[in-house]
Amino acid sequence: PPAAFSLIAPSDSTFNNSDTVMVFQWEVSIDADRDSLSYGIFLRGEDFEFIIYSDTNFIDLNILDIALPRDVCISWSVYATDNIDTTWSNEVWHFTVSGQVGIEATQSLPYAYALKQNFPNPFNPTTTLRFAVPEVTNVQLVIYDIMGREILTLVDGMYAPGWYNVDWSGKSNSGELVSTGIYLAVFRAGDFTRVIKMTYMK
């Protein structure tokens, strides 16, 4: 498969309040068989998904052309493929476009509790979970293995109304990497509980 590679720009947690054109760049991946590679850039936010393809390790995107919502945290990652095997970037990064550019956000404060499916899934080494709370409440987001043993507490605290992203890097409470397999993310807030399955692959 294509070799592992990392993201370069825009850096994680970038806040764009002026530019309508954003340059996305990542390291070049090398295929062991010297097959030619292409890349897919995946952008994802609440009620927003966009994918675009590139034959180079960078691309210029006009955020007006792709109707990118503003004041919404957008996660982005890249995959390399030789049309047989696919390798995702080592990271999932995030950026937010200010209300001064882009278009109106498609959604304001959430009206219900929610936990979205993690992305990417399967993942290695990092995946992003997105959850919503409509009121001030205590939130818990805990990772368990398939046997029901607690692996890691990702979130445990009070949250104001809004949408939130949290990353899991495949590590346990002890800081060790978990084994390849299926894991459960259990989200509890108020009287709401939701469980999703995630697949970690080494």
PDB file of C-alpha atoms in Angstrom:
ATOM      1  CA  PRO A   1       0.000   0.000   0.000  1.00  0.00           C
ATOM      2  CA  PRO A   2       1.048   3.672  -0.220  1.00  0.00           C
ATOM      3  CA  ALA A   3       3.439   4.755   2.535  1.00  0.00           C
ATOM      4  CA  ALA A   4       2.243   6.711   5.571  1.00  0.00           C
ATOM      5  CA  PHE A   5       2.295  10.492   5.245  1.00  0.00           C
ATOM      6  CA  SER A   6       1.396  13.598   7.263  1.00  0.00           C
ATOM      7  CA  LEU A   7      -0.569  16.778   6.720  1.00  0.00           C
ATOM      8  CA  ILE A   8       1.292  20.073   6.287  1.00  0.00           C
ATOM      9  CA  ALA A   9      -1.149  22.979   5.869  1.00  0.00           C
ATOM     10  CA  PRO A  10      -3.369  24.551   6.969  1.00  0.00           C
ATOM     11  CA  SER A  11      -2.123  23.672  10.434  1.00  0.00           C
ATOM     12  CA  ASP A  12      -4.455  22.120  12.979  1.00  0.00           C
ATOM     13  CA  SER A  13      -7.007  24.460  14.599  1.00  0.00           C
ATOM     14  CA  THR A  14      -6.486  27.158  11.950  1.00  0.00           C
ATOM     15  CA  PHE A  15      -8.955  30.072  12.060  1.00  0.00           C
ATOM     16  CA  ASN A  16      -9.482  31.728   8.669  1.00  0.00           C
ATOM     17  CA  ASN A  17     -11.086  35.162   8.811  1.00  0.00           C
ATOM     18  CA  SER A  18      -9.953  36.683   5.516  1.00  0.00           C
ATOM     19  CA  ASP A  19      -8.854  34.356   2.706  1.00  0.00           C
ATOM     20  CA  THR A  20     -11.437  32.877   0.370  1.00  0.00           C
ATOM     21  CA  VAL A  21      -8.826  30.545  -1.158  1.00  0.00           C
ATOM     22  CA  MET A  22      -7.244  27.995   1.165  1.00  0.00           C
ATOM     23  CA  VAL A  23      -4.210  25.929   0.210  1.00  0.00           C
ATOM     24  CA  PHE A  24      -4.239  22.339   1.458  1.00  0.00           C
ATOM     25  CA  GLN A  25      -0.888  20.554   1.425  1.00  0.00           C
ATOM     26  CA  TRP A  26       0.412  17.203   2.656  1.00  0.00           C
ATOM     27  CA  GLU A  27       3.523  15.071   2.354  1.00  0.00           C
ATOM     28  CA  VAL A  28       4.073  12.967  -0.739  1.00  0.00           C
ATOM     29  CA  SER A  29       3.265   9.295  -0.232  1.00  0.00           C
ATOM     30  CA  ILE A  30       5.431   6.683  -1.944  1.00  0.00           C
ATOM     31  CA  ASP A  31       4.072   3.408  -3.276  1.00  0.00           C
ATOM     32  CA  ALA A  32       6.306   0.380  -2.675  1.00  0.00           C
ATOM     33  CA  ASP A  33       5.470  -0.973  -6.136  1.00  0.00           C
ATOM     34  CA  ARG A  34       6.089   2.449  -7.700  1.00  0.00           C
ATOM     35  CA  ASP A  35       2.481   2.634  -8.828  1.00  0.00           C
ATOM     36  CA  SER A  36       1.237   6.133  -9.551  1.00  0.00           C
ATOM     37  CA  LEU A  37      -0.791   7.628  -6.724  1.00  0.00           C
ATOM     38  CA  SER A  38      -3.717   9.995  -6.503  1.00  0.00           C
ATOM     39  CA  TYR A  39      -5.117  11.711  -3.427  1.00  0.00           C
ATOM     40  CA  GLY A  40      -8.534  12.409  -2.009  1.00  0.00           C
ATOM     41  CA  ILE A  41      -9.092  15.376   0.312  1.00  0.00           C
ATOM     42  CA  PHE A  42     -12.040  14.832   2.652  1.00  0.00           C
ATOM     43  CA  LEU A  43     -13.655  17.781   4.467  1.00  0.00           C
ATOM     44  CA  ARG A  44     -16.364  17.141   6.999  1.00  0.00           C
ATOM     45  CA  GLY A  45     -18.510  19.290   9.291  1.00  0.00           C
ATOM     46  CA  GLU A  46     -21.988  19.202  10.717  1.00  0.00           C
ATOM     47  CA  ASP A  47     -24.327  18.644   7.741  1.00  0.00           C
ATOM     48  CA  PHE A  48     -21.370  19.184   5.386  1.00  0.00           C
ATOM     49  CA  GLU A  49     -19.186  16.711   3.521  1.00  0.00           C
ATOM     50  CA  PHE A  50     -16.958  17.426   0.555  1.00  0.00           C
ATOM     51  CA  ILE A  51     -14.348  15.374  -1.238  1.00  0.00           C
ATOM     52  CA  ILE A  52     -12.062  16.450  -4.059  1.00  0.00           C
ATOM     53  CA  TYR A  53      -9.291  14.583  -5.863  1.00  0.00           C
ATOM     54  CA  SER A  54      -5.755  15.624  -6.739  1.00  0.00           C
ATOM     55  CA  ASP A  55      -2.780  14.127  -8.555  1.00  0.00           C
ATOM     56  CA  THR A  56      -0.381  16.334  -6.577  1.00  0.00           C
ATOM     57  CA  ASN A  57       0.280  16.767  -2.850  1.00  0.00           C
ATOM     58  CA  PHE A  58      -1.504  20.124  -2.656  1.00  0.00           C
ATOM     59  CA  ILE A  59      -4.662  21.807  -3.865  1.00  0.00           C
ATOM     60  CA  ASP A  60      -6.171  25.308  -3.798  1.00  0.00           C
ATOM     61  CA  LEU A  61      -9.816  25.411  -2.733  1.00  0.00           C
ATOM     62  CA  ASN A  62     -12.081  28.422  -3.013  1.00  0.00           C
ATOM     63  CA  ILE A  63     -14.308  28.121   0.033  1.00  0.00           C
ATOM     64  CA  LEU A  64     -17.060  30.072  -1.729  1.00  0.00           C
ATOM     65  CA  ASP A  65     -17.144  27.597  -4.610  1.00  0.00           C
ATOM     66  CA  ILE A  66     -17.622  24.614  -2.308  1.00  0.00           C
ATOM     67  CA  ALA A  67     -20.225  26.376  -0.119  1.00  0.00           C
ATOM     68  CA  LEU A  68     -18.144  25.852   2.995  1.00  0.00           C
ATOM     69  CA  PRO A  69     -20.192  26.826   6.068  1.00  0.00           C
ATOM     70  CA  ARG A  70     -18.736  29.515   8.298  1.00  0.00           C
ATOM     71  CA  ASP A  71     -18.273  29.452  12.066  1.00  0.00           C
ATOM     72  CA  VAL A  72     -18.354  25.647  11.910  1.00  0.00           C
ATOM     73  CA  CYS A  73     -15.401  23.440  12.831  1.00  0.00           C
ATOM     74  CA  ILE A  74     -14.367  21.454   9.757  1.00  0.00           C
ATOM     75  CA  SER A  75     -12.197  18.343   9.986  1.00  0.00           C
ATOM     76  CA  TRP A  76      -9.975  17.439   7.058  1.00  0.00           C
ATOM     77  CA  SER A  77      -7.776  14.519   6.129  1.00  0.00           C
ATOM     78  CA  VAL A  78      -6.264  13.050   2.982  1.00  0.00           C
ATOM     79  CA  TYR A  79      -5.915   9.566   1.569  1.00  0.00           C
ATOM     80  CA  ALA A  80      -3.441   8.242  -0.994  1.00  0.00           C
ATOM     81  CA  THR A  81      -4.473   5.439  -3.304  1.00  0.00           C
ATOM     82  CA  ASP A  82      -2.989   3.394  -6.138  1.00  0.00           C
ATOM     83  CA  ASN A  83      -6.553   2.264  -6.977  1.00  0.00           C
ATOM     84  CA  ILE A  84      -5.897  -0.992  -5.144  1.00  0.00           C
ATOM     85  CA  ASP A  85      -4.772  -0.019  -1.657  1.00  0.00           C
ATOM     86  CA  THR A  86      -5.515   3.146   0.299  1.00  0.00           C
ATOM     87  CA  THR A  87      -3.605   4.867   3.106  1.00  0.00           C
ATOM     88  CA  TRP A  88      -5.043   7.732   5.164  1.00  0.00           C
ATOM     89  CA  SER A  89      -2.949  10.633   6.434  1.00  0.00           C
ATOM     90  CA  ASN A  90      -1.457  10.234   9.894  1.00  0.00           C
ATOM     91  CA  GLU A  91      -3.605  13.082  11.226  1.00  0.00           C
ATOM     92  CA  VAL A  92      -7.108  14.483  11.100  1.00  0.00           C
ATOM     93  CA  TRP A  93      -6.841  18.281  11.418  1.00  0.00           C
ATOM     94  CA  HIS A  94      -9.438  20.990  11.884  1.00  0.00           C
ATOM     95  CA  PHE A  95     -10.095  24.546  10.782  1.00  0.00           C
ATOM     96  CA  THR A  96     -12.843  27.133  11.155  1.00  0.00           C
ATOM     97  CA  VAL A  97     -13.862  29.799   8.666  1.00  0.00           C
ATOM     98  CA  SER A  98     -14.922  33.112  10.183  1.00  0.00           C
ATOM     99  CA  GLY A  99     -18.343  34.590   9.544  1.00  0.00           C
ATOM    100  CA  GLN A 100     -16.613  37.288   7.469  1.00  0.00           C
ATOM    101  CA  VAL A 101     -16.076  34.861   4.574  1.00  0.00           C
ATOM    102  CA  GLY A 102     -17.781  31.748   3.258  1.00  0.00           C
ATOM    103  CA  ILE A 103     -21.567  31.431   3.584  1.00  0.00           C
ATOM    104  CA  GLU A 104     -24.035  31.324   6.431  1.00  0.00           C
ATOM    105  CA  ALA A 105     -23.661  28.354   8.744  1.00  0.00           C
ATOM    106  CA  THR A 106     -26.192  25.667   7.920  1.00  0.00           C
ATOM    107  CA  GLN A 107     -26.985  25.059  11.568  1.00  0.00           C
ATOM    108  CA  SER A 108     -26.987  27.113  14.749  1.00  0.00           C
ATOM    109  CA  LEU A 109     -27.040  25.628  18.238  1.00  0.00           C
ATOM    110  CA  PRO A 110     -28.174  21.987  18.338  1.00  0.00           C
ATOM    111  CA  TYR A 111     -31.736  21.217  19.376  1.00  0.00           C
ATOM    112  CA  ALA A 112     -31.004  17.664  20.589  1.00  0.00           C
ATOM    113  CA  TYR A 113     -28.204  15.508  21.948  1.00  0.00           C
ATOM    114  CA  ALA A 114     -26.191  13.710  19.291  1.00  0.00           C
ATOM    115  CA  LEU A 115     -23.078  11.640  18.726  1.00  0.00           C
ATOM    116  CA  LYS A 116     -21.943  11.322  15.113  1.00  0.00           C
ATOM    117  CA  GLN A 117     -20.097   8.330  13.693  1.00  0.00           C
ATOM    118  CA  ASN A 118     -16.354   8.766  14.061  1.00  0.00           C
ATOM    119  CA  PHE A 119     -14.296   9.672  10.998  1.00  0.00           C
ATOM    120  CA  PRO A 120     -12.267   8.109   9.567  1.00  0.00           C
ATOM    121  CA  ASN A 121     -13.450   4.629  10.399  1.00  0.00           C
ATOM    122  CA  PRO A 122     -11.544   2.291  10.303  1.00  0.00           C
ATOM    123  CA  PHE A 123      -8.742   4.510  11.542  1.00  0.00           C
ATOM    124  CA  ASN A 124      -5.049   4.670  12.357  1.00  0.00           C
ATOM    125  CA  PRO A 125      -3.733   6.525  14.197  1.00  0.00           C
ATOM    126  CA  THR A 126      -6.409   9.146  14.980  1.00  0.00           C
ATOM    127  CA  THR A 127     -10.150   9.461  14.592  1.00  0.00           C
ATOM    128  CA  THR A 128     -12.540  12.321  15.361  1.00  0.00           C
ATOM    129  CA  LEU A 129     -15.803  12.032  17.275  1.00  0.00           C
ATOM    130  CA  ARG A 130     -18.354  14.851  17.126  1.00  0.00           C
ATOM    131  CA  PHE A 131     -21.121  15.379  19.665  1.00  0.00           C
ATOM    132  CA  ALA A 132     -23.816  17.931  20.420  1.00  0.00           C
ATOM    133  CA  VAL A 133     -25.496  19.148  23.593  1.00  0.00           C
ATOM    134  CA  PRO A 134     -28.558  21.456  23.471  1.00  0.00           C
ATOM    135  CA  GLU A 135     -28.249  22.663  27.077  1.00  0.00           C
ATOM    136  CA  VAL A 136     -25.696  22.974  29.847  1.00  0.00           C
ATOM    137  CA  THR A 137     -25.118  19.448  31.063  1.00  0.00           C
ATOM    138  CA  ASN A 138     -22.516  16.963  32.205  1.00  0.00           C
ATOM    139  CA  VAL A 139     -21.105  14.926  29.340  1.00  0.00           C
ATOM    140  CA  GLN A 140     -19.257  11.622  29.405  1.00  0.00           C
ATOM    141  CA  LEU A 141     -17.640   9.984  26.401  1.00  0.00           C
ATOM    142  CA  VAL A 142     -15.926   6.731  27.269  1.00  0.00           C
ATOM    143  CA  ILE A 143     -14.180   4.154  25.082  1.00  0.00           C
ATOM    144  CA  TYR A 144     -14.669   0.441  25.832  1.00  0.00           C
ATOM    145  CA  ASP A 145     -13.330  -2.678  24.191  1.00  0.00           C
ATOM    146  CA  ILE A 146     -15.701  -5.260  22.736  1.00  0.00           C
ATOM    147  CA  MET A 147     -15.663  -7.126  26.077  1.00  0.00           C
ATOM    148  CA  GLY A 148     -16.979  -4.059  27.899  1.00  0.00           C
ATOM    149  CA  ARG A 149     -13.720  -3.128  29.619  1.00  0.00           C
ATOM    150  CA  GLU A 150     -13.078   0.603  29.931  1.00  0.00           C
ATOM    151  CA  ILE A 151     -10.182   1.759  27.747  1.00  0.00           C
ATOM    152  CA  LEU A 152     -10.203   5.544  28.011  1.00  0.00           C
ATOM    153  CA  THR A 153     -12.347   8.407  29.268  1.00  0.00           C
ATOM    154  CA  LEU A 154     -12.266  10.994  26.484  1.00  0.00           C
ATOM    155  CA  VAL A 155     -14.729  13.478  27.989  1.00  0.00           C
ATOM    156  CA  ASP A 156     -16.058  13.962  31.513  1.00  0.00           C
ATOM    157  CA  GLY A 157     -17.305  17.415  32.450  1.00  0.00           C
ATOM    158  CA  MET A 158     -19.857  20.194  32.022  1.00  0.00           C
ATOM    159  CA  TYR A 159     -20.491  21.508  28.510  1.00  0.00           C
ATOM    160  CA  ALA A 160     -22.418  24.517  27.244  1.00  0.00           C
ATOM    161  CA  PRO A 161     -24.804  24.144  24.280  1.00  0.00           C
ATOM    162  CA  GLY A 162     -22.952  23.552  21.023  1.00  0.00           C
ATOM    163  CA  TRP A 163     -21.119  21.124  18.782  1.00  0.00           C
ATOM    164  CA  TYR A 164     -17.773  19.692  19.899  1.00  0.00           C
ATOM    165  CA  ASN A 165     -15.004  17.594  18.337  1.00  0.00           C
ATOM    166  CA  VAL A 166     -12.724  15.270  20.251  1.00  0.00           C
ATOM    167  CA  ASP A 167      -9.936  13.082  18.854  1.00  0.00           C
ATOM    168  CA  TRP A 168      -8.933   9.600  19.938  1.00  0.00           C
ATOM    169  CA  SER A 169      -5.444   8.445  19.029  1.00  0.00           C
ATOM    170  CA  GLY A 170      -5.963   4.773  19.835  1.00  0.00           C
ATOM    171  CA  LYS A 171      -4.406   5.022  23.290  1.00  0.00           C
ATOM    172  CA  SER A 172      -5.690   3.711  26.606  1.00  0.00           C
ATOM    173  CA  ASN A 173      -5.799   5.438  30.015  1.00  0.00           C
ATOM    174  CA  SER A 174      -2.262   4.106  30.598  1.00  0.00           C
ATOM    175  CA  GLY A 175      -1.015   5.760  27.402  1.00  0.00           C
ATOM    176  CA  GLU A 176      -0.439   2.491  25.541  1.00  0.00           C
ATOM    177  CA  LEU A 177      -1.727   1.876  22.028  1.00  0.00           C
ATOM    178  CA  VAL A 178      -4.665  -0.505  21.878  1.00  0.00           C
ATOM    179  CA  SER A 179      -4.744  -3.648  19.750  1.00  0.00           C
ATOM    180  CA  THR A 180      -6.399  -3.880  16.370  1.00  0.00           C
ATOM    181  CA  GLY A 181     -10.103  -4.479  16.822  1.00  0.00           C
ATOM    182  CA  ILE A 182     -13.561  -3.046  17.411  1.00  0.00           C
ATOM    183  CA  TYR A 183     -14.142  -0.499  20.173  1.00  0.00           C
ATOM    184  CA  LEU A 184     -17.284   1.130  21.531  1.00  0.00           C
ATOM    185  CA  ALA A 185     -17.695   4.848  22.161  1.00  0.00           C
ATOM    186  CA  VAL A 186     -20.403   5.420  24.766  1.00  0.00           C
ATOM    187  CA  PHE A 187     -21.833   8.944  24.959  1.00  0.00           C
ATOM    188  CA  ARG A 188     -23.907   9.954  27.985  1.00  0.00           C
ATOM    189  CA  ALA A 189     -25.484  13.378  28.507  1.00  0.00           C
ATOM    190  CA  GLY A 190     -28.594  14.028  30.542  1.00  0.00           C
ATOM    191  CA  ASP A 191     -30.932  11.102  29.931  1.00  0.00           C
ATOM    192  CA  PHE A 192     -29.408  10.513  26.490  1.00  0.00           C
ATOM    193  CA  THR A 193     -27.086   7.604  25.721  1.00  0.00           C
ATOM    194  CA  ARG A 194     -25.663   6.538  22.385  1.00  0.00           C
ATOM    195  CA  VAL A 195     -23.117   3.884  21.432  1.00  0.00           C
ATOM    196  CA  ILE A 196     -21.124   3.704  18.193  1.00  0.00           C
ATOM    197  CA  LYS A 197     -18.679   1.069  16.966  1.00  0.00           C
ATOM    198  CA  MET A 198     -15.186   2.067  15.853  1.00  0.00           C
ATOM    199  CA  THR A 199     -12.522  -0.053  14.208  1.00  0.00           C
ATOM    200  CA  TYR A 200      -8.855   0.546  15.052  1.00  0.00           C
ATOM    201  CA  MET A 201      -6.308  -0.939  12.633  1.00  0.00           C
ATOM    202  CA  LYS A 202      -2.567  -1.074  13.241  1.00  0.00           C
TER     203      LYS A 202
END
